[in-house]
Amino acid sequence: MRARTGNLLTDRPELYEARFPDPERLAGRWAEDLLRRHGAGPAVLDLGCGTGRDAACLQGAGRTVTAADLSATMLAHARAHHPGPVYAEADLSRFDFGQDVFDAVVCLDSSLLYCHTNEQLDGFLASCRRTLAPGGLLVAEMRNGAYFLGRNAPPTTPAVSRFTWRGTTYRSTTALRIDRGAQLLRRTRGWTADDGSPPVEEHSAWRLLLPQELRHFLTLHGFDVLALYDGPGPRTEPAWQPGAEPGTAADGDRLHLVARKPAGPPTGSPAHPATGEQP
C-alpha cells in the first residue's frame, strides 16, 4: 500500500498529546517561571501553540493569553480541549497583532526553528519586536544548533518507536539527516498502524541556529539578550523542576532564550537585519 504524505500527529492532535504527554505541564510552568523571574506583565502571545496545553497552563497561572498556530486542526482541538486563551491562526514568520500589544512572546518546542531562512527569522523577530510592549520579553525553547552541527552525522539506521492508544498500536521509523549547507536538521518519518489505515510518510526540518548566531540576530533586531543556555528546561534530561536556576553553558541539545525589548526609545538608526550596516 502506498504511503500518503502528511503529518500523522499534527493532523490528529489528540494522538499528538498521547504520543508526547506532559501531565505535569512542565513546558508551560517553565515558561511561567521565566516570565515571573523577569517581571513580565500579564498579556502573553504563545506562538506555535500546537494543541494549546501550554497556552492554557499560562492562562491558568493568571496570564491573559493569545495563542497562535498555522494549523487550523490544532487550533480547533485547542479551543475544544484547552479553553481560556484566545486562539488565532498566524504564520510565525510574519504575523501582526498590532503594536505594543503583548508583555511577552513565548515560543516553545522548537517552533522558532520552522523559520528555515534568514528572511523568515528576520520576519519573526521583527514581528515580535513590533507586537511587544516596551520592556516586553521573548522566551523561546528549541534544539541547539551547536550540539547537532558539531557532532557526527546521525546514525544511518532509522530509529524505531511504538506506542498504543485506544487499542491501536502505532509504529514509527525515523531517519535524521543534517543538511549543513542550509543548517537544517531534516527528518523523514514513516508511520504504520495496526488498524488497517494507510501508512503515512512525513517530511519536516528545523533550522539549526548557533547560540552566537541567534544572539547576533536578536541584537540586530534591537533585543537585549538576558539569558541563552542549554538547561535545565522542559525537554532536557534531567528536566527542569520548580526552583531550578537557569544554566550558563550552551553545550547540550536544547537551547533556552530570554530576551527583552528595551523599555526606552531606540537610539540612532536601526541596523539592516541581514548586514548589520546602518542606512
Tab-separated table of N, CA, C and O in Angstrom, residues 98-145:
chain	number	residue	atom	x	y	z
A	98	GLY	N	-0.781	43.884	15.958
A	98	GLY	CA	-0.765	45.275	16.376
A	98	GLY	C	0.553	45.615	17.047
A	98	GLY	O	1.423	44.761	17.239
A	99	GLN	N	0.706	46.866	17.414
A	99	GLN	CA	1.953	47.362	18.001
A	99	GLN	C	1.804	47.542	19.509
A	99	GLN	O	0.776	48.016	19.991
A	100	ASP	N	2.848	47.123	20.239
A	100	ASP	CA	2.895	47.270	21.703
A	100	ASP	C	1.702	46.585	22.374
A	100	ASP	O	1.084	47.120	23.291
A	101	VAL	N	1.362	45.377	21.910
A	101	VAL	CA	0.157	44.695	22.385
A	101	VAL	C	0.456	43.760	23.557
A	101	VAL	O	-0.313	43.676	24.515
A	102	PHE	N	1.584	43.046	23.510
A	102	PHE	CA	1.849	41.978	24.476
A	102	PHE	C	3.039	42.307	25.369
A	102	PHE	O	3.988	42.975	24.956
A	103	ASP	N	2.980	41.783	26.586
A	103	ASP	CA	4.091	41.918	27.523
A	103	ASP	C	5.137	40.833	27.331
A	103	ASP	O	6.267	40.967	27.804
A	104	ALA	N	4.764	39.743	26.667
A	104	ALA	CA	5.710	38.653	26.430
A	104	ALA	C	5.257	37.840	25.230
A	104	ALA	O	4.058	37.687	24.980
A	105	VAL	N	6.241	37.320	24.507
A	105	VAL	CA	6.023	36.333	23.452
A	105	VAL	C	6.719	35.061	23.883
A	105	VAL	O	7.899	35.079	24.278
A	106	VAL	N	6.003	33.946	23.834
A	106	VAL	CA	6.533	32.640	24.206
A	106	VAL	C	6.510	31.749	22.972
A	106	VAL	O	5.498	31.705	22.255
A	107	CYS	N	7.620	31.045	22.720
A	107	CYS	CA	7.728	30.184	21.537
A	107	CYS	C	8.466	28.910	21.948
A	107	CYS	O	9.691	28.908	22.091
A	108	LEU	N	7.707	27.815	22.146
A	108	LEU	CA	8.249	26.588	22.733
A	108	LEU	C	8.353	25.469	21.701
A	108	LEU	O	7.875	25.576	20.579
A	109	ASP	N	9.002	24.366	22.133
A	109	ASP	CA	9.090	23.130	21.337
A	109	ASP	C	9.662	23.363	19.951
A	109	ASP	O	9.179	22.810	18.959
A	110	SER	N	10.714	24.168	19.858
A	110	SER	CA	11.439	24.409	18.601
A	110	SER	C	10.594	25.049	17.514
A	110	SER	O	10.966	25.021	16.341
A	111	SER	N	9.459	25.661	17.884
A	111	SER	CA	8.623	26.291	16.864
A	111	SER	C	9.389	27.362	16.095
A	111	SER	O	9.205	27.524	14.884
A	112	LEU	N	10.264	28.103	16.779
A	112	LEU	CA	11.039	29.148	16.123
A	112	LEU	C	11.860	28.585	14.971
A	112	LEU	O	12.119	29.276	13.978
A	113	LEU	N	12.270	27.318	15.069
A	113	LEU	CA	13.164	26.726	14.075
A	113	LEU	C	12.461	26.330	12.789
A	113	LEU	O	13.103	25.840	11.856
A	114	TYR	N	11.155	26.561	12.709
A	114	TYR	CA	10.471	26.422	11.419
A	114	TYR	C	10.738	27.641	10.543
A	114	TYR	O	10.311	27.666	9.374
A	115	CYS	N	11.408	28.645	11.063
A	115	CYS	CA	11.947	29.727	10.243
A	115	CYS	C	13.249	29.217	9.633
A	115	CYS	O	14.317	29.291	10.252
A	116	HIS	N	13.184	28.675	8.432
A	116	HIS	CA	14.334	27.993	7.835
A	116	HIS	C	15.353	28.957	7.240
A	116	HIS	O	16.537	28.630	7.148
A	117	THR	N	14.920	30.120	6.804
A	117	THR	CA	15.817	31.056	6.132
A	117	THR	C	16.067	32.283	7.007
A	117	THR	O	15.327	32.563	7.949
A	118	ASN	N	17.114	33.033	6.666
A	118	ASN	CA	17.392	34.268	7.385
A	118	ASN	C	16.240	35.255	7.239
A	118	ASN	O	15.908	35.986	8.181
A	119	GLU	N	15.610	35.293	6.063
A	119	GLU	CA	14.499	36.200	5.844
A	119	GLU	C	13.320	35.847	6.754
A	119	GLU	O	12.651	36.736	7.297
A	120	GLN	N	13.042	34.566	6.914
A	120	GLN	CA	11.962	34.146	7.808
A	120	GLN	C	12.282	34.465	9.254
A	120	GLN	O	11.411	34.905	10.020
A	121	LEU	N	13.536	34.275	9.652
A	121	LEU	CA	13.937	34.605	11.020
A	121	LEU	C	13.851	36.112	11.257
A	121	LEU	O	13.392	36.561	12.316
A	122	ASP	N	14.279	36.895	10.264
A	122	ASP	CA	14.119	38.348	10.366
A	122	ASP	C	12.646	38.717	10.537
A	122	ASP	O	12.293	39.590	11.343
A	123	GLY	N	11.777	38.054	9.750
A	123	GLY	CA	10.352	38.341	9.842
A	123	GLY	C	9.786	38.011	11.217
A	123	GLY	O	8.967	38.764	11.759
A	124	PHE	N	10.225	36.894	11.787
A	124	PHE	CA	9.783	36.506	13.121
A	124	PHE	C	10.194	37.540	14.161
A	124	PHE	O	9.373	38.015	14.959
A	125	LEU	N	11.470	37.922	14.149
A	125	LEU	CA	11.970	38.842	15.174
A	125	LEU	C	11.401	40.243	14.993
A	125	LEU	O	11.092	40.925	15.987
A	126	ALA	N	11.236	40.678	13.743
A	126	ALA	CA	10.630	41.988	13.513
A	126	ALA	C	9.181	42.000	13.992
A	126	ALA	O	8.716	42.983	14.592
A	127	SER	N	8.458	40.900	13.745
A	127	SER	CA	7.070	40.815	14.201
A	127	SER	C	6.998	40.795	15.723
A	127	SER	O	6.126	41.434	16.326
A	128	CYS	N	7.916	40.047	16.351
A	128	CYS	CA	7.949	40.003	17.818
A	128	CYS	C	8.214	41.395	18.388
A	128	CYS	O	7.535	41.830	19.331
A	129	ARG	N	9.181	42.091	17.832
A	129	ARG	CA	9.537	43.400	18.379
A	129	ARG	C	8.381	44.389	18.218
A	129	ARG	O	8.112	45.193	19.110
A	130	ARG	N	7.685	44.297	17.083
A	130	ARG	CA	6.565	45.206	16.846
A	130	ARG	C	5.427	44.955	17.825
A	130	ARG	O	4.822	45.895	18.351
A	131	THR	N	5.145	43.703	18.112
A	131	THR	CA	3.968	43.390	18.923
A	131	THR	C	4.243	43.453	20.420
A	131	THR	O	3.301	43.481	21.214
A	132	LEU	N	5.520	43.482	20.822
A	132	LEU	CA	5.861	43.556	22.235
A	132	LEU	C	5.802	44.997	22.724
A	132	LEU	O	6.267	45.925	22.056
A	133	ALA	N	5.273	45.176	23.913
A	133	ALA	CA	5.323	46.473	24.572
A	133	ALA	C	6.762	46.778	24.988
A	133	ALA	O	7.578	45.855	25.147
A	134	PRO	N	7.123	48.036	25.166
A	134	PRO	CA	8.464	48.348	25.666
A	134	PRO	C	8.749	47.586	26.966
A	134	PRO	O	7.930	47.551	27.877
A	135	GLY	N	9.923	46.962	27.021
A	135	GLY	CA	10.279	46.142	28.175
A	135	GLY	C	9.766	44.721	28.091
A	135	GLY	O	10.004	43.924	29.001
A	136	GLY	N	9.059	44.374	26.980
A	136	GLY	CA	8.482	43.038	26.842
A	136	GLY	C	9.531	41.964	26.619
A	136	GLY	O	10.639	42.231	26.141
A	137	LEU	N	9.159	40.725	26.952
A	137	LEU	CA	10.084	39.592	26.893
A	137	LEU	C	9.794	38.676	25.712
A	137	LEU	O	8.633	38.491	25.321
A	138	LEU	N	10.847	38.077	25.168
A	138	LEU	CA	10.757	36.949	24.242
A	138	LEU	C	11.373	35.749	24.936
A	138	LEU	O	12.550	35.778	25.321
A	139	VAL	N	10.573	34.704	25.135
A	139	VAL	CA	11.036	33.463	25.776
A	139	VAL	C	10.871	32.337	24.765
A	139	VAL	O	9.770	32.124	24.234
A	140	ALA	N	11.963	31.611	24.475
A	140	ALA	CA	11.908	30.543	23.473
A	140	ALA	C	12.697	29.336	23.946
A	140	ALA	O	13.649	29.452	24.727
A	141	GLU	N	12.286	28.184	23.445
A	141	GLU	CA	12.925	26.902	23.781
A	141	GLU	C	13.023	26.104	22.492
A	141	GLU	O	12.046	25.984	21.748
A	142	MET	N	14.231	25.549	22.211
A	142	MET	CA	14.435	24.931	20.899
A	142	MET	C	15.632	23.977	20.923
A	142	MET	O	16.371	23.909	21.910
A	143	ARG	N	15.814	23.258	19.812
A	143	ARG	CA	17.029	22.471	19.624
A	143	ARG	C	18.234	23.411	19.512
A	143	ARG	O	18.105	24.524	19.023
A	144	ASN	N	19.399	22.922	19.928
A	144	ASN	CA	20.624	23.713	19.910
A	144	ASN	C	21.456	23.344	18.687
A	144	ASN	O	21.985	22.243	18.587
A	145	GLY	N	21.575	24.289	17.731
A	145	GLY	CA	22.332	24.018	16.523
A	145	GLY	C	23.774	23.650	16.782
A	145	GLY	O	24.366	22.843	16.061
